[in-house]
GROMACS .gro file of C-alpha atoms in nm:
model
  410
    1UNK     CA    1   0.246  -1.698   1.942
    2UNK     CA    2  -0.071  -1.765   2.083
    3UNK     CA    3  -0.065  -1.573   2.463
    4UNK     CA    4  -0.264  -1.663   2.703
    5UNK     CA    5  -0.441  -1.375   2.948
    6UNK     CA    6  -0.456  -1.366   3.295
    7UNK     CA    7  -0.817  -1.474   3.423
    8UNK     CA    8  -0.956  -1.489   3.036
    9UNK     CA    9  -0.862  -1.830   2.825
   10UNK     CA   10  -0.871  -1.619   2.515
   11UNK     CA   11  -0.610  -1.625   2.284
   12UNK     CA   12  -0.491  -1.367   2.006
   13UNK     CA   13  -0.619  -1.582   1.784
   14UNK     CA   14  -0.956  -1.627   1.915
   15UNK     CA   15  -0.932  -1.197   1.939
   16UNK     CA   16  -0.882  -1.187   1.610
   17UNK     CA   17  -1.152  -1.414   1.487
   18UNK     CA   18  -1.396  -1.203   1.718
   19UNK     CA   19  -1.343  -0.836   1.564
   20UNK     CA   20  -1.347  -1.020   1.259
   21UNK     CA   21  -1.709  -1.178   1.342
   22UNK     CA   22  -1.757  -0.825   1.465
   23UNK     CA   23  -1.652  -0.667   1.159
   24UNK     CA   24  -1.581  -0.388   1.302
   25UNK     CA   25  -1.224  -0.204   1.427
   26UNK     CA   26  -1.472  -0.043   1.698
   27UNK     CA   27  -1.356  -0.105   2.034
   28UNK     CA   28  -1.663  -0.031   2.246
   29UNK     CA   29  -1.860  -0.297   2.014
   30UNK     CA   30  -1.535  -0.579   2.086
   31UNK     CA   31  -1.585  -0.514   2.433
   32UNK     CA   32  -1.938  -0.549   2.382
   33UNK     CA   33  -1.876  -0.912   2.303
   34UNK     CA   34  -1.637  -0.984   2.517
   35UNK     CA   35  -1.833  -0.861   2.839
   36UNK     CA   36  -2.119  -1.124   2.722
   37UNK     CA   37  -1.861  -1.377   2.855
   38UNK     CA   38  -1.669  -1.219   3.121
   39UNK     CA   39  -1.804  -0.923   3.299
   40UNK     CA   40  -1.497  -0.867   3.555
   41UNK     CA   41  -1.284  -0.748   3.223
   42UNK     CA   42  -1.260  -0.408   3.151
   43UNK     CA   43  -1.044  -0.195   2.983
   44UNK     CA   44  -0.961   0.032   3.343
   45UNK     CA   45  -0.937  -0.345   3.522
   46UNK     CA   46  -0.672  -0.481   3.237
   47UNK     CA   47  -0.517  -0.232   3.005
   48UNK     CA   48  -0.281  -0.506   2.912
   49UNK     CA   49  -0.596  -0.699   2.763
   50UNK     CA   50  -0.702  -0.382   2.578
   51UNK     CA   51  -0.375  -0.325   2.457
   52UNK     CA   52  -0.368  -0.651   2.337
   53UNK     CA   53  -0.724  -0.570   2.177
   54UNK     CA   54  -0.562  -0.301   1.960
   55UNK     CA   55  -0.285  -0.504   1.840
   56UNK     CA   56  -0.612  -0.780   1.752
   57UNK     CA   57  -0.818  -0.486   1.535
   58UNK     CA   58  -0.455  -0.354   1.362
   59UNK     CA   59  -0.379  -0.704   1.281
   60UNK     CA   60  -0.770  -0.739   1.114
   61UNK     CA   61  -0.737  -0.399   0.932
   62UNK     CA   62  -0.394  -0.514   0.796
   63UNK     CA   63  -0.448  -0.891   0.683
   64UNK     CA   64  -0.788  -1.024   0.762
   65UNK     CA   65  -1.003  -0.736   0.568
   66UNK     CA   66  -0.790  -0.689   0.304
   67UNK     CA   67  -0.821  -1.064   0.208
   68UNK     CA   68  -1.179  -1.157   0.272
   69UNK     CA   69  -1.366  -1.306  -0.016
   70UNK     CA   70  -1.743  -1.316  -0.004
   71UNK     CA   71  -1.895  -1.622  -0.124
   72UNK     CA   72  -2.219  -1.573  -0.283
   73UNK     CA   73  -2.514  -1.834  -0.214
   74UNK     CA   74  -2.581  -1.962  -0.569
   75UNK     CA   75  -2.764  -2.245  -0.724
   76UNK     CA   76  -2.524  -2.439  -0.580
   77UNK     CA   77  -2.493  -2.448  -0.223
   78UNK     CA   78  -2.845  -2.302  -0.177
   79UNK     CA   79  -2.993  -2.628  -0.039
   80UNK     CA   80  -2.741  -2.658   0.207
   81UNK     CA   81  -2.789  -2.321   0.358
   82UNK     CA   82  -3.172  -2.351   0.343
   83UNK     CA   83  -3.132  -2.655   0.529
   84UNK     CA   84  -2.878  -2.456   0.786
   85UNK     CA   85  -3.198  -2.175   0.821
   86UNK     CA   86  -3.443  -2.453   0.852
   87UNK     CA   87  -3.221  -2.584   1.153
   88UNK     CA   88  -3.142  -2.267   1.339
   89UNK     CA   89  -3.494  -2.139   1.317
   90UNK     CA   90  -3.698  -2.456   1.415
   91UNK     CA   91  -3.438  -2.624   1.692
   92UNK     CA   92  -3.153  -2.372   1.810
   93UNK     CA   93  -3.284  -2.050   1.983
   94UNK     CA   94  -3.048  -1.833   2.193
   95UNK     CA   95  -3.043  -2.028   2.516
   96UNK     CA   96  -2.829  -2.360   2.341
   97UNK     CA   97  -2.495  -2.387   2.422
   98UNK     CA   98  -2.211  -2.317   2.173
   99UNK     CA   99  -2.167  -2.732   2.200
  100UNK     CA  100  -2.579  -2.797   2.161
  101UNK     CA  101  -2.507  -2.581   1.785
  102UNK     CA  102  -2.231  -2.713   1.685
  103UNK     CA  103  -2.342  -3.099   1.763
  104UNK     CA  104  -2.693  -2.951   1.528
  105UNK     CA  105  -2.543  -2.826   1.243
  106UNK     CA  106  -2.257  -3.109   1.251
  107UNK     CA  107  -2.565  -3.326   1.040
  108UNK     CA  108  -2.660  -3.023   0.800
  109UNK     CA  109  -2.304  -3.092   0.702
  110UNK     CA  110  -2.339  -3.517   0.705
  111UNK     CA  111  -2.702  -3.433   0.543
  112UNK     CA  112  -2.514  -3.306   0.238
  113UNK     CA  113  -2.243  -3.592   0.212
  114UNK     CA  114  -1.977  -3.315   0.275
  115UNK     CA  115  -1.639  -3.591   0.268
  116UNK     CA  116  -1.500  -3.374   0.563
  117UNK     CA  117  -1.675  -3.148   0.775
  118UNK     CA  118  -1.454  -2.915   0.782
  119UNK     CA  119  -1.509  -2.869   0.405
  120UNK     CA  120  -1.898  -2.755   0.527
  121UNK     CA  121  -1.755  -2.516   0.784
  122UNK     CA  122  -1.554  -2.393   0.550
  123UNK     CA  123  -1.775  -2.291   0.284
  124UNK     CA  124  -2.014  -2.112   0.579
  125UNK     CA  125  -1.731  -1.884   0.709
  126UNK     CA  126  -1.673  -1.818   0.337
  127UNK     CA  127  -2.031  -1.726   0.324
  128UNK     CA  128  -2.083  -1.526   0.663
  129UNK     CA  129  -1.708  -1.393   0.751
  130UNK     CA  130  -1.574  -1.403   0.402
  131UNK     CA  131  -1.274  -1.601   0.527
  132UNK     CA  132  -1.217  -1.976   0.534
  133UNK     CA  133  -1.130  -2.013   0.859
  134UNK     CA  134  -1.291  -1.931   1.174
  135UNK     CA  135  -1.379  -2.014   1.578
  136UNK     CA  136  -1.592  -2.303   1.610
  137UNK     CA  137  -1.905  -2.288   1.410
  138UNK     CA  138  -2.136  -2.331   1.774
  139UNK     CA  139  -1.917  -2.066   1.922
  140UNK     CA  140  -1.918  -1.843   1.628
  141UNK     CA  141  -2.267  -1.859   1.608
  142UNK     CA  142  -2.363  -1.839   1.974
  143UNK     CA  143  -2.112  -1.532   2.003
  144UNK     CA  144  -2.289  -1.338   1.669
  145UNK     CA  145  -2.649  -1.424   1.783
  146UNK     CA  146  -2.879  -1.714   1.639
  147UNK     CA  147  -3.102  -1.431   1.506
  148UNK     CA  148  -2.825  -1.246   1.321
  149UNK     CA  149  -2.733  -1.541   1.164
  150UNK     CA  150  -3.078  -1.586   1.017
  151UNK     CA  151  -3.140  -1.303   0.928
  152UNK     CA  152  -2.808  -1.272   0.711
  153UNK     CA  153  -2.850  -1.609   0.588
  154UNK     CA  154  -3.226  -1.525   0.492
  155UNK     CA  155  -3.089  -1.183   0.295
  156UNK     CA  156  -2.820  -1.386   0.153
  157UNK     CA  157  -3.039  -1.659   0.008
  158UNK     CA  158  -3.309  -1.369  -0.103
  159UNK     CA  159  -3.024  -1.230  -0.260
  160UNK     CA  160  -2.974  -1.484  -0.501
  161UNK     CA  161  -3.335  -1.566  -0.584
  162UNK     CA  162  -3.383  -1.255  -0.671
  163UNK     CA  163  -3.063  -1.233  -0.951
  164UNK     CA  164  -3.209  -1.544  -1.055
  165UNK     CA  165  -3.517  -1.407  -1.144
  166UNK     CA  166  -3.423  -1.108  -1.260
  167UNK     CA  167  -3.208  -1.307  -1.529
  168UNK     CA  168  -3.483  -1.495  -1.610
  169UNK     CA  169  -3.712  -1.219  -1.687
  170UNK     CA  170  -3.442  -1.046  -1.828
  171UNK     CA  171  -3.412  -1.315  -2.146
  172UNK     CA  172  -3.759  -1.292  -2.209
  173UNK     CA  173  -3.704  -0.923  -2.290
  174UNK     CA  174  -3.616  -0.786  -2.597
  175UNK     CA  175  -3.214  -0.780  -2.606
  176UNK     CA  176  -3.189  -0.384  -2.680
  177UNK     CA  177  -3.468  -0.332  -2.382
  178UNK     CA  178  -3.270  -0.601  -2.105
  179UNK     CA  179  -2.954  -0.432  -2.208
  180UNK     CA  180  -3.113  -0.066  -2.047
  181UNK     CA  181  -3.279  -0.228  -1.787
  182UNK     CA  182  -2.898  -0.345  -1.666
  183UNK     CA  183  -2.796   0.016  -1.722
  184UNK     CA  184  -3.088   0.100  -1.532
  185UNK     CA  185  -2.960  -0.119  -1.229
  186UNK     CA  186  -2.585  -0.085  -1.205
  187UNK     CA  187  -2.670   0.347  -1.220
  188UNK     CA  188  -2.905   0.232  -0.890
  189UNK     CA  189  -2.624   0.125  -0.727
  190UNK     CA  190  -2.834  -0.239  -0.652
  191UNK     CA  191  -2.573  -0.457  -0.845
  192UNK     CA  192  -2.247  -0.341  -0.708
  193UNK     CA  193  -2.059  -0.604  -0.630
  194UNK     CA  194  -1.922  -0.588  -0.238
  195UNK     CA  195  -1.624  -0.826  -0.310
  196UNK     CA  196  -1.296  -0.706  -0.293
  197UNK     CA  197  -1.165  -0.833  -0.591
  198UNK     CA  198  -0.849  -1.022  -0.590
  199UNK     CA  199  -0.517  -0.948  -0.764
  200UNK     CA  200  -0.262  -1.127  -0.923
  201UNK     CA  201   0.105  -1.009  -0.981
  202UNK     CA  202   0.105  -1.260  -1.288
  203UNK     CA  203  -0.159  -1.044  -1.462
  204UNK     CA  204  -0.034  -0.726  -1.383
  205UNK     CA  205   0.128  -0.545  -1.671
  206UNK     CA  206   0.200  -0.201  -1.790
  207UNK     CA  207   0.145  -0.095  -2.148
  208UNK     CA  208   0.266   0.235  -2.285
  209UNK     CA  209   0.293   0.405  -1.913
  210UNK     CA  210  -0.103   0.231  -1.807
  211UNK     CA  211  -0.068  -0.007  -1.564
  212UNK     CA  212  -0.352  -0.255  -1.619
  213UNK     CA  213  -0.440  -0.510  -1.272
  214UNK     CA  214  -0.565  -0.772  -1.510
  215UNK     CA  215  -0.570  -0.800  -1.919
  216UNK     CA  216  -0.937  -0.873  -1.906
  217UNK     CA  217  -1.148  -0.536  -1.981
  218UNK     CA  218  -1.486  -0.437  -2.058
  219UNK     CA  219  -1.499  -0.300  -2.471
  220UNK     CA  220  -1.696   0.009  -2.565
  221UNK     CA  221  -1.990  -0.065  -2.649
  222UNK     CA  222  -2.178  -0.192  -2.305
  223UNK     CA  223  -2.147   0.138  -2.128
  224UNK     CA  224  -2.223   0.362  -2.454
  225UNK     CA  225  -2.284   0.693  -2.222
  226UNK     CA  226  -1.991   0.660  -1.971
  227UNK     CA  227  -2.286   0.625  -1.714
  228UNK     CA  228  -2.172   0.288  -1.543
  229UNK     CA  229  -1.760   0.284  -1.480
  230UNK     CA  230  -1.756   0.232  -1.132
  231UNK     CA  231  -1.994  -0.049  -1.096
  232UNK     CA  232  -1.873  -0.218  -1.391
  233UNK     CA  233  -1.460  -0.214  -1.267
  234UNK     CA  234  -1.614  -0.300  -0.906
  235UNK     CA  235  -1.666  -0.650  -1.093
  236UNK     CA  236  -1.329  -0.690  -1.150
  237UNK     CA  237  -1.238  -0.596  -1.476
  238UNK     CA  238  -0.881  -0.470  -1.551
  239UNK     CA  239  -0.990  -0.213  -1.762
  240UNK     CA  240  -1.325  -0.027  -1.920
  241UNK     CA  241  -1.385   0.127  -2.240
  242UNK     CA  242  -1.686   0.371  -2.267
  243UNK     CA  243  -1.846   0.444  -2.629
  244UNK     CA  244  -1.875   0.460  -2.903
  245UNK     CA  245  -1.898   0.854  -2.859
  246UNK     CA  246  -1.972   1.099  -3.114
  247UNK     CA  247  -1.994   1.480  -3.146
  248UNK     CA  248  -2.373   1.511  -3.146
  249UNK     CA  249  -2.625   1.285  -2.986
  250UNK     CA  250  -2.756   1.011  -3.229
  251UNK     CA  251  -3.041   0.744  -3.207
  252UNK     CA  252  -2.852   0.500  -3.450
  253UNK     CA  253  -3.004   0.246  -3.702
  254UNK     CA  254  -3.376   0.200  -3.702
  255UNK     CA  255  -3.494  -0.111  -3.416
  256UNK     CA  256  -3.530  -0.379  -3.406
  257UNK     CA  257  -3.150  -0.374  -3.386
  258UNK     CA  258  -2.973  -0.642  -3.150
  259UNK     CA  259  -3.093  -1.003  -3.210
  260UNK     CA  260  -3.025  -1.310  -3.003
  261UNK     CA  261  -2.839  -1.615  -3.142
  262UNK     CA  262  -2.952  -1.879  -2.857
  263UNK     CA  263  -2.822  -2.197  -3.006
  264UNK     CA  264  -2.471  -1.976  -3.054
  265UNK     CA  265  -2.442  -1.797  -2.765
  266UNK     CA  266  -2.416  -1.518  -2.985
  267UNK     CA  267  -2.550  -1.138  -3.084
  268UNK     CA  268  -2.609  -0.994  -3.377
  269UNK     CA  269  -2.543  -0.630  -3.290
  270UNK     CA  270  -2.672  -0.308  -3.542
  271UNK     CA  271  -2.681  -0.090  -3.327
  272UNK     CA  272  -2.484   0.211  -3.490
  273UNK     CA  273  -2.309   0.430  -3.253
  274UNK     CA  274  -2.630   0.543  -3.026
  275UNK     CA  275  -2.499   0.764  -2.760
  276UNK     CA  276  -2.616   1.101  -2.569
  277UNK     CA  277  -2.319   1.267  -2.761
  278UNK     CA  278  -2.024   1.430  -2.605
  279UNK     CA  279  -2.145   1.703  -2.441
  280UNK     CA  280  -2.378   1.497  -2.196
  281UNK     CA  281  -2.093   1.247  -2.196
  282UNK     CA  282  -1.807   1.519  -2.114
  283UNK     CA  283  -2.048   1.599  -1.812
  284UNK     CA  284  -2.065   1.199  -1.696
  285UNK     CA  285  -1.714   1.186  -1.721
  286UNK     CA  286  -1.650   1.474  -1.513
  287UNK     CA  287  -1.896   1.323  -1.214
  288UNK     CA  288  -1.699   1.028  -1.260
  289UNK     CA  289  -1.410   1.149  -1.201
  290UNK     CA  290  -1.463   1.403  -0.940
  291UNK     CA  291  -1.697   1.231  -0.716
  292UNK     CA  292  -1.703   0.865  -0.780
  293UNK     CA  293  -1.321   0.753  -0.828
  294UNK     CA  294  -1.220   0.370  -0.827
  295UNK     CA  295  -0.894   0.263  -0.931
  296UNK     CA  296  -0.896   0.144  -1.292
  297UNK     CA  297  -0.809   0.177  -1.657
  298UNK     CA  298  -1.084   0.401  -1.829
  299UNK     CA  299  -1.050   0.409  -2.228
  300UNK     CA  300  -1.241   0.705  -2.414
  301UNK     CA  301  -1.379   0.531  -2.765
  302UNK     CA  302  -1.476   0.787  -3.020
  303UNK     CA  303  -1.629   0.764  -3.361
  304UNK     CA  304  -1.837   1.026  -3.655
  305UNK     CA  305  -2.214   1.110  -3.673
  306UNK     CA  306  -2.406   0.926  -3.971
  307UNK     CA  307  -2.505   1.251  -4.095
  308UNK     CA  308  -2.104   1.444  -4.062
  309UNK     CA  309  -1.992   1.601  -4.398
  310UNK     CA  310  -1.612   1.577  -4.287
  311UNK     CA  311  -1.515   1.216  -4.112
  312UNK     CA  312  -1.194   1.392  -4.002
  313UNK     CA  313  -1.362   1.697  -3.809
  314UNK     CA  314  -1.559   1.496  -3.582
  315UNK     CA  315  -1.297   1.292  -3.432
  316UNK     CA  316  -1.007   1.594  -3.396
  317UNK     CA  317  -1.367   1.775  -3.190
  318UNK     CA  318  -1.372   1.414  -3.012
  319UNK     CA  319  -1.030   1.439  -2.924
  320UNK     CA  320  -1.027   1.778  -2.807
  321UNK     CA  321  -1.381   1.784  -2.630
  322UNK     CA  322  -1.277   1.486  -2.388
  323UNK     CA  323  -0.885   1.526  -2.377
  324UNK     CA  324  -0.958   1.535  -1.969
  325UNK     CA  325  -1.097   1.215  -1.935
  326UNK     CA  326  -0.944   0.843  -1.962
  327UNK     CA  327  -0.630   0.641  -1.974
  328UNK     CA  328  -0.617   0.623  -2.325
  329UNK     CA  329  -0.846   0.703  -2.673
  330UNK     CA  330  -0.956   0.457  -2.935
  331UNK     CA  331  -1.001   0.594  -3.269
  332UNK     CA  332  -1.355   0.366  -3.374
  333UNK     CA  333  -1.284   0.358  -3.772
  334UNK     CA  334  -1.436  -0.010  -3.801
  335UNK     CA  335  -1.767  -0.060  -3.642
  336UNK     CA  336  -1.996  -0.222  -3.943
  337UNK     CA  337  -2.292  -0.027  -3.824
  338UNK     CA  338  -2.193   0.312  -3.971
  339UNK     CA  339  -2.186   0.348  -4.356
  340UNK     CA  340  -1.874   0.445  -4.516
  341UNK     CA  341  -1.705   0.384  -4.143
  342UNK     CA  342  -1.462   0.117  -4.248
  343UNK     CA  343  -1.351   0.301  -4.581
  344UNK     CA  344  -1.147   0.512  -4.367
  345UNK     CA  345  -0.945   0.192  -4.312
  346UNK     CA  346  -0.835   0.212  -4.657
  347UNK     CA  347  -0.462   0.314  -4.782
  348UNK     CA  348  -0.466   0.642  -4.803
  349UNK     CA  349  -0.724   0.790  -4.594
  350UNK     CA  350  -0.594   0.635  -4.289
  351UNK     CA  351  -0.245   0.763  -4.318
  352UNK     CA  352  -0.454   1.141  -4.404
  353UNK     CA  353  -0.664   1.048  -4.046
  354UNK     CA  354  -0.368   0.898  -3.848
  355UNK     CA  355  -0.129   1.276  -3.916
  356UNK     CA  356  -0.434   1.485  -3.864
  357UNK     CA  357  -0.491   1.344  -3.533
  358UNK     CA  358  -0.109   1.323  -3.409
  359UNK     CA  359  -0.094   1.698  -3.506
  360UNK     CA  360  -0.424   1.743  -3.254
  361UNK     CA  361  -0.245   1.536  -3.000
  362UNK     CA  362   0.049   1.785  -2.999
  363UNK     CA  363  -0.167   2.044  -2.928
  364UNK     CA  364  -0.313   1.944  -2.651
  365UNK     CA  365  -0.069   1.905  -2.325
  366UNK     CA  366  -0.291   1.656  -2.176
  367UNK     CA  367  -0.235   1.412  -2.477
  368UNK     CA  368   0.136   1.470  -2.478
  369UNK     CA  369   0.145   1.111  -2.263
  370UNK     CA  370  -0.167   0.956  -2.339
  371UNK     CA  371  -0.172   0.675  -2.566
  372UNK     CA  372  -0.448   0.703  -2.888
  373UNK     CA  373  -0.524   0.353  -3.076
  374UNK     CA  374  -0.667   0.255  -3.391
  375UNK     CA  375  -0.944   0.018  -3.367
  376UNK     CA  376  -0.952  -0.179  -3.692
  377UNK     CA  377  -1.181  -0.411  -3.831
  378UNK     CA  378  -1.142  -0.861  -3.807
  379UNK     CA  379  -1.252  -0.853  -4.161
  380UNK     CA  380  -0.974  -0.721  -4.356
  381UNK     CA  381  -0.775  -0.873  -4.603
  382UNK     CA  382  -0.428  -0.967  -4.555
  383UNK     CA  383  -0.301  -0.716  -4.822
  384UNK     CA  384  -0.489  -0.475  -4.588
  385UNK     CA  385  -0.354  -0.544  -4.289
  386UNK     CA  386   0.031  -0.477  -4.416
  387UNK     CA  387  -0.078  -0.127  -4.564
  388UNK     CA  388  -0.246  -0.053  -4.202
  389UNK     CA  389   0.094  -0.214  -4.040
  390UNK     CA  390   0.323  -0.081  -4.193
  391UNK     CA  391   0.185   0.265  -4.208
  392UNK     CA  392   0.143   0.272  -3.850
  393UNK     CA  393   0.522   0.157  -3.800
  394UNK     CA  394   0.629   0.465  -4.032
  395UNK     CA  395   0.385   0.690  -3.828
  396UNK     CA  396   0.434   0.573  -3.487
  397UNK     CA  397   0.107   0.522  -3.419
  398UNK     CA  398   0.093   0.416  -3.003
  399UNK     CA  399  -0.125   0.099  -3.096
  400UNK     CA  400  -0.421  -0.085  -3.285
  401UNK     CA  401  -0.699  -0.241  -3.139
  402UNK     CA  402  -0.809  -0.561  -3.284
  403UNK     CA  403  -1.075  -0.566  -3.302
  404UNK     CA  404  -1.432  -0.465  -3.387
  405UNK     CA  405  -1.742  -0.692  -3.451
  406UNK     CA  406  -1.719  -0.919  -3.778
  407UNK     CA  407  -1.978  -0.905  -4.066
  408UNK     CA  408  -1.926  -1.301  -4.064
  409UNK     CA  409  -2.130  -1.522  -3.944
  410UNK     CA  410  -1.845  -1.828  -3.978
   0.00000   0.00000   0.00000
């Protein structure tokens, strides 16, 4: 229920809500707080009380962190917290009351029209405690300091002017150059999202033995060099594919290369499997996985060099080169950009490609349970597609991927 403590008028609830403004599970910091308001209480004077403290901070740890949801300040519900700053740092300082506050920023919230206030308290604990509940906004903020509140508010708000600009000057880049620049960031650890990101049962599913928290994943192509995996499933996606990777390092097709379709919200993308090649990738991969682990779905995509003599050759060295790495391996036979790529989606020479790598795949022990898909082209004809179906029914092929970029412009 919600006990009541000898001298002290705080409640469980209101103990929870304070380690939670505390954000902390550290007990000498709690106590911190609490002494602000009642110096007689100690942990020696009432070990009840600090008992009652732990069972407070193992409540937070269990279901209060795990479900906290950041809200960013964005374009918004920026005025309202400028408006929030502009109040606390021009007429509250630290000697108002926790009533003097609240009665203060009660008309930031009227200000803005809010239909019920506690829709405006709710989206600042969303903000500040990543919850959307809290103690009273005056107590909370007299409790976590005027100051602190400022200054978080002021960082918060920062925050998002400075994504904004960076987007901004971002477009007015050339696409190929923004694109690196991102690379750039995310490797600097700057863009990480903080969010825990939410799950969903209904999205869960498990495919061939992976078990994927959402179906929405990030295709090879953004994060070419594997340099970028944990950042990028830190955002939430269910799954990231790194690629296209050949054997030897390759600049691709001459630049200008990537082209912006405004008025479609499109690219145009001829790129042309530019990569570091797999033995800088092999060693990315390895840092990856021994040092910077996230839980996630990793596919390895792998395609030939412009220049190989045997198409075959250089995706059984693929294969075998990276065999460590990933959840699964996507066999890149229908990327436009490459010439003579796609003709090893004809009749034939797929069937030749498809045995050759099954055979490699027995080889290896590490493949024995790890799925390898064909990723085929959107532009095929229908009689096409039924060779490349059925073929892969009579070879048990473990899946397709469908599918590449289009030559269309439909």
């Amino acid at each position: 229920g919600n006990p009541k403590f000898f001298k002290s008028d705080i409640t469980f609830n209101s103990l929870t809500n304070l380690v939670s403004i505390c954000n902390t599970d550290d007990k000498e910091i709690i106590w911190s707080f609490i002494n602000q308001y009642d110096s007689n209480l100690s942990p020696s004077s009432n070990p009840e009380f600090d008992k009652l403290i732990d069972y407070a901070i193992n409540y937070y740890n269990d279901f209060v962190l795990p479900n906290k949801k950041y809200l960013e300040i964005n374009s918004d519900n920026k005025i309202v917290f400028q408006d929030m700053l502009k109040v606390l740092k021009l007429e509250i300082s630290e000697t108002n009351s926790a009533e003097e506050i609240q009665t203060l920023l009660y008309e930031v919230g009227k200000k803005h029209q809010f239909d019920n206030l506690k829709d405006f308290f709710k989206l600042v604990y969303q903000v500040l405690l990543g919850q959307e509940q809290g103690p009273r906004l005056g107590s909370f903020i007299k409790l976590y300091g005027v100051q602190e509140t400022i200054k978080i508010l002021e960082e918060k708000i920062n925050f998002h002017e400075w994504k904004r600009m960076l987007i901004n000057l971002l477009r007015l880049l050339p696409p190929e150059s923004a694109h690196q620049i991102t690379i750039k960031l995310l490797k600097s650890n700057l863009a990480i999202s903080g969010k825990k990101n939410e799950e969903f049962n209904a999205l869960k599913q498990t495919i061939l033995g992976i078990d994927f928290v959402n179906p929405l994943g990030l295709a090879a192509g953004f994060d070419k060099n594997a340099e970028v995996i944990k950042p990028m499933l830190s955002y939430g996606f269910g799954f990231v594919e790194v690629g296209t990777i050949t054997p030897r390092p390759q600049k691709g097709n001459p630049k200008p290369r990537v082209f912006r379709l405004k008025e479609d919200e499109a690219v145009i993308n001829h790129l042309g499997f530019n990569n570091y090649g797999s033995e800088q990738i092999f060693k990315n991969l390895k840092s990856f996985y021994s040092n910077q682990y996230l839980s996630g779905v990793v596919g390895i995509n792998i395609g030939k060099n412009k220049s190989t003599e045997n198409d075959i050759d250089d995706y059984l060295f693929c294969i075998d080169k990276l065999s460590d790495f990933g959840n699964y391996i996507t066999i890149n036979i229908s990327s436009p950009n490459t010439p003579g790529l796609r003709d090893l989606q004809l009749r034939g020479r797929i069937e030749t490609l498809v045995k050759k790598i099954q055979h490699k795949q027995n080889e290896i022990e590490q493949l024995n349970n790890k799925p390898i898909f064909i990723k085929i082209s959107p532009d095929l004809e229908d009689e096409q597609l039924r060779d490349i179906a059925l073929m892969s029914l009579a070879n048990n092929v473990n899946g397709l991927i469908i599918s590449n970029s289009t030559l269309k412009r439909s």
